[in-house]
């Protein structure tokens, strides 16, 4: 869709990543830890790379974790780093794309709103996730309390609302909104 409406390969890559953030949350998500992208410009003959790996919060201190680093760095609020996917995709579009964030995330918003068939690997991942998730997180992902069966539609209205806000207000609202 992006290429057919005049976008470039970078726009298409960001749009594809946005869709993956909706349909493969066990692998990547807008609140995810990060990634990287390498872009080759045929016009200039140059390669560019953007590293948008996650960062520890500015308030990080070793003593916060005490002697239970393994548990605290994997579970609970101390396990959360500053999410970088949204910032990295934004920078990619701003530096190398031709489309807006709203254009690049249009299809992802549609898929989150309408839903898509739950696939087996995501279902397995979500069943495992549910064991350690608190009630608020579980209800945010599954308002009716149940994970859809394989092949059943997974509608993510809350995610669609967030993505629409970012499309309307700009993706920097993810961090400053």
mmCIF file of C-alpha atoms in Angstrom:
data_model
loop_
_atom_site.group_PDB
_atom_site.id
_atom_site.type_symbol
_atom_site.label_atom_id
_atom_site.label_comp_id
_atom_site.label_asym_id
_atom_site.label_seq_id
_atom_site.Cartn_x
_atom_site.Cartn_y
_atom_site.Cartn_z
ATOM 1 C CA UNK A 1 0.000 0.000 0.000
ATOM 2 C CA UNK A 2 2.749 2.429 0.934
ATOM 3 C CA UNK A 3 4.683 1.913 -2.280
ATOM 4 C CA UNK A 4 1.531 2.167 -4.386
ATOM 5 C CA UNK A 5 0.787 5.575 -2.878
ATOM 6 C CA UNK A 6 4.230 7.003 -3.639
ATOM 7 C CA UNK A 7 6.139 6.011 -0.535
ATOM 8 C CA UNK A 8 9.701 4.759 -0.635
ATOM 9 C CA UNK A 9 11.222 1.528 0.675
ATOM 10 C CA UNK A 10 11.909 3.130 4.059
ATOM 11 C CA UNK A 11 8.254 4.113 4.422
ATOM 12 C CA UNK A 12 7.260 0.548 3.505
ATOM 13 C CA UNK A 13 9.702 -0.940 6.035
ATOM 14 C CA UNK A 14 8.315 1.265 8.828
ATOM 15 C CA UNK A 15 4.731 0.408 7.835
ATOM 16 C CA UNK A 16 5.587 -3.310 7.847
ATOM 17 C CA UNK A 17 7.215 -2.994 11.274
ATOM 18 C CA UNK A 18 4.112 -1.172 12.573
ATOM 19 C CA UNK A 19 1.936 -4.074 11.439
ATOM 20 C CA UNK A 20 4.315 -6.557 13.054
ATOM 21 C CA UNK A 21 4.016 -4.614 16.316
ATOM 22 C CA UNK A 22 0.277 -5.363 16.215
ATOM 23 C CA UNK A 23 0.296 -8.986 15.049
ATOM 24 C CA UNK A 24 3.487 -10.315 16.714
ATOM 25 C CA UNK A 25 3.576 -8.705 20.174
ATOM 26 C CA UNK A 26 5.777 -11.507 21.495
ATOM 27 C CA UNK A 27 8.493 -10.473 19.048
ATOM 28 C CA UNK A 28 8.128 -6.697 18.756
ATOM 29 C CA UNK A 29 5.833 -3.938 19.935
ATOM 30 C CA UNK A 30 5.541 -0.159 20.019
ATOM 31 C CA UNK A 31 6.564 -0.279 23.671
ATOM 32 C CA UNK A 32 9.326 -2.733 22.833
ATOM 33 C CA UNK A 33 12.971 -2.677 23.716
ATOM 34 C CA UNK A 34 14.425 -1.680 20.390
ATOM 35 C CA UNK A 35 16.038 -2.626 17.180
ATOM 36 C CA UNK A 36 18.014 -1.245 14.301
ATOM 37 C CA UNK A 37 17.663 -0.486 10.633
ATOM 38 C CA UNK A 38 20.181 -0.206 7.809
ATOM 39 C CA UNK A 39 19.249 1.930 4.827
ATOM 40 C CA UNK A 40 21.046 2.036 1.479
ATOM 41 C CA UNK A 41 20.519 5.081 -0.709
ATOM 42 C CA UNK A 42 21.077 4.283 -4.385
ATOM 43 C CA UNK A 43 21.059 8.011 -5.124
ATOM 44 C CA UNK A 44 23.994 8.806 -2.815
ATOM 45 C CA UNK A 45 25.592 5.354 -2.781
ATOM 46 C CA UNK A 46 25.718 5.533 1.032
ATOM 47 C CA UNK A 47 24.547 3.267 3.822
ATOM 48 C CA UNK A 48 23.079 4.618 7.036
ATOM 49 C CA UNK A 49 22.196 2.795 10.218
ATOM 50 C CA UNK A 50 19.909 3.744 13.059
ATOM 51 C CA UNK A 51 20.330 1.881 16.338
ATOM 52 C CA UNK A 52 17.222 2.285 18.467
ATOM 53 C CA UNK A 53 17.971 -0.177 21.202
ATOM 54 C CA UNK A 54 16.426 0.437 24.582
ATOM 55 C CA UNK A 55 18.017 2.521 27.292
ATOM 56 C CA UNK A 56 17.963 2.211 31.015
ATOM 57 C CA UNK A 57 16.059 5.001 32.761
ATOM 58 C CA UNK A 58 18.178 7.996 33.766
ATOM 59 C CA UNK A 59 17.414 7.198 37.425
ATOM 60 C CA UNK A 60 18.986 3.717 37.168
ATOM 61 C CA UNK A 61 21.299 2.745 40.030
ATOM 62 C CA UNK A 62 22.736 -0.713 40.771
ATOM 63 C CA UNK A 63 21.679 -0.552 44.419
ATOM 64 C CA UNK A 64 17.995 -0.396 43.429
ATOM 65 C CA UNK A 65 18.222 -4.070 42.492
ATOM 66 C CA UNK A 66 20.107 -5.123 45.615
ATOM 67 C CA UNK A 67 20.977 -8.796 45.786
ATOM 68 C CA UNK A 68 17.943 -9.897 43.747
ATOM 69 C CA UNK A 69 19.018 -8.531 40.354
ATOM 70 C CA UNK A 70 17.782 -11.509 38.326
ATOM 71 C CA UNK A 71 14.207 -11.423 39.624
ATOM 72 C CA UNK A 72 13.897 -7.633 39.725
ATOM 73 C CA UNK A 73 15.334 -7.169 36.243
ATOM 74 C CA UNK A 74 12.870 -9.662 34.760
ATOM 75 C CA UNK A 75 9.612 -9.039 36.667
ATOM 76 C CA UNK A 76 7.837 -5.943 37.891
ATOM 77 C CA UNK A 77 8.323 -2.261 37.287
ATOM 78 C CA UNK A 78 12.133 -2.395 37.577
ATOM 79 C CA UNK A 79 12.252 -4.688 34.531
ATOM 80 C CA UNK A 80 10.890 -1.925 32.291
ATOM 81 C CA UNK A 81 13.341 0.089 30.246
ATOM 82 C CA UNK A 82 12.613 3.143 28.129
ATOM 83 C CA UNK A 83 10.860 1.723 25.040
ATOM 84 C CA UNK A 84 12.652 2.547 21.814
ATOM 85 C CA UNK A 85 10.676 1.090 18.908
ATOM 86 C CA UNK A 86 8.389 4.098 18.467
ATOM 87 C CA UNK A 87 11.310 6.551 18.670
ATOM 88 C CA UNK A 88 13.397 4.518 16.231
ATOM 89 C CA UNK A 89 10.624 4.196 13.677
ATOM 90 C CA UNK A 90 9.878 7.908 14.032
ATOM 91 C CA UNK A 91 13.515 8.850 13.424
ATOM 92 C CA UNK A 92 13.649 6.500 10.447
ATOM 93 C CA UNK A 93 10.642 8.200 8.837
ATOM 94 C CA UNK A 94 11.906 11.697 9.637
ATOM 95 C CA UNK A 95 15.391 11.101 8.215
ATOM 96 C CA UNK A 96 14.721 8.765 5.285
ATOM 97 C CA UNK A 97 10.984 8.470 4.670
ATOM 98 C CA UNK A 98 8.508 10.447 2.644
ATOM 99 C CA UNK A 99 5.319 9.474 4.474
ATOM 100 C CA UNK A 100 3.912 10.728 7.759
ATOM 101 C CA UNK A 101 3.599 8.595 10.873
ATOM 102 C CA UNK A 102 -0.175 8.563 10.301
ATOM 103 C CA UNK A 103 0.288 7.213 6.767
ATOM 104 C CA UNK A 104 2.853 4.629 7.837
ATOM 105 C CA UNK A 105 0.712 3.285 10.688
ATOM 106 C CA UNK A 106 -2.663 3.387 8.908
ATOM 107 C CA UNK A 107 -2.737 -0.346 8.172
ATOM 108 C CA UNK A 108 -1.542 -1.250 11.682
ATOM 109 C CA UNK A 109 -4.393 0.812 13.147
ATOM 110 C CA UNK A 110 -6.919 -0.928 10.899
ATOM 111 C CA UNK A 111 -5.654 -4.375 11.893
ATOM 112 C CA UNK A 112 -5.713 -3.531 15.608
ATOM 113 C CA UNK A 113 -9.279 -2.173 15.300
ATOM 114 C CA UNK A 114 -10.754 -4.954 13.156
ATOM 115 C CA UNK A 115 -8.678 -7.782 14.559
ATOM 116 C CA UNK A 116 -6.846 -10.596 12.860
ATOM 117 C CA UNK A 117 -6.906 -14.377 13.277
ATOM 118 C CA UNK A 118 -4.963 -15.530 16.328
ATOM 119 C CA UNK A 119 -2.095 -17.699 15.153
ATOM 120 C CA UNK A 120 -0.688 -20.654 17.081
ATOM 121 C CA UNK A 121 2.691 -19.201 18.084
ATOM 122 C CA UNK A 122 1.176 -15.952 19.383
ATOM 123 C CA UNK A 123 -1.489 -17.930 21.237
ATOM 124 C CA UNK A 124 1.190 -20.068 22.907
ATOM 125 C CA UNK A 125 3.191 -16.964 23.851
ATOM 126 C CA UNK A 126 0.119 -15.228 25.305
ATOM 127 C CA UNK A 127 -0.858 -18.252 27.390
ATOM 128 C CA UNK A 128 2.627 -18.204 28.899
ATOM 129 C CA UNK A 129 2.479 -14.413 29.378
ATOM 130 C CA UNK A 130 -0.869 -14.651 31.175
ATOM 131 C CA UNK A 131 0.666 -16.693 33.982
ATOM 132 C CA UNK A 132 2.849 -13.776 35.074
ATOM 133 C CA UNK A 133 0.595 -10.876 34.070
ATOM 134 C CA UNK A 134 -1.310 -8.821 36.606
ATOM 135 C CA UNK A 135 -5.074 -8.336 36.271
ATOM 136 C CA UNK A 136 -4.808 -4.787 34.898
ATOM 137 C CA UNK A 137 -2.439 -5.877 32.120
ATOM 138 C CA UNK A 138 -4.583 -8.887 31.314
ATOM 139 C CA UNK A 139 -7.737 -6.755 31.013
ATOM 140 C CA UNK A 140 -5.890 -4.193 28.873
ATOM 141 C CA UNK A 141 -5.060 -6.879 26.318
ATOM 142 C CA UNK A 142 -8.244 -8.931 26.705
ATOM 143 C CA UNK A 143 -11.161 -6.829 28.013
ATOM 144 C CA UNK A 144 -13.514 -9.822 28.052
ATOM 145 C CA UNK A 145 -10.979 -11.800 30.099
ATOM 146 C CA UNK A 146 -10.166 -14.471 27.534
ATOM 147 C CA UNK A 147 -7.381 -14.978 25.029
ATOM 148 C CA UNK A 148 -8.958 -15.772 21.652
ATOM 149 C CA UNK A 149 -8.547 -19.336 20.427
ATOM 150 C CA UNK A 150 -6.317 -20.085 17.450
ATOM 151 C CA UNK A 151 -8.033 -18.795 14.297
ATOM 152 C CA UNK A 152 -10.407 -16.509 16.210
ATOM 153 C CA UNK A 153 -10.069 -12.729 15.745
ATOM 154 C CA UNK A 154 -7.925 -10.801 18.205
ATOM 155 C CA UNK A 155 -9.208 -7.232 18.363
ATOM 156 C CA UNK A 156 -6.979 -4.720 20.175
ATOM 157 C CA UNK A 157 -9.150 -1.615 20.654
ATOM 158 C CA UNK A 158 -6.835 -0.080 23.276
ATOM 159 C CA UNK A 159 -3.833 -0.395 20.978
ATOM 160 C CA UNK A 160 -5.833 1.074 18.094
ATOM 161 C CA UNK A 161 -6.781 4.038 20.305
ATOM 162 C CA UNK A 162 -3.133 4.612 21.214
ATOM 163 C CA UNK A 163 -2.040 4.387 17.584
ATOM 164 C CA UNK A 164 -4.778 6.809 16.494
ATOM 165 C CA UNK A 165 -3.601 9.269 19.151
ATOM 166 C CA UNK A 166 -0.040 8.992 17.853
ATOM 167 C CA UNK A 167 -1.304 9.445 14.288
ATOM 168 C CA UNK A 168 -3.258 12.555 15.328
ATOM 169 C CA UNK A 169 -0.792 14.120 17.788
ATOM 170 C CA UNK A 170 2.449 12.780 16.337
ATOM 171 C CA UNK A 171 4.516 9.834 17.567
ATOM 172 C CA UNK A 172 6.464 12.003 20.031
ATOM 173 C CA UNK A 173 3.279 11.969 22.146
ATOM 174 C CA UNK A 174 4.224 8.384 23.052
ATOM 175 C CA UNK A 175 6.953 9.852 25.234
ATOM 176 C CA UNK A 176 5.687 13.365 25.974
ATOM 177 C CA UNK A 177 1.906 13.235 25.578
#
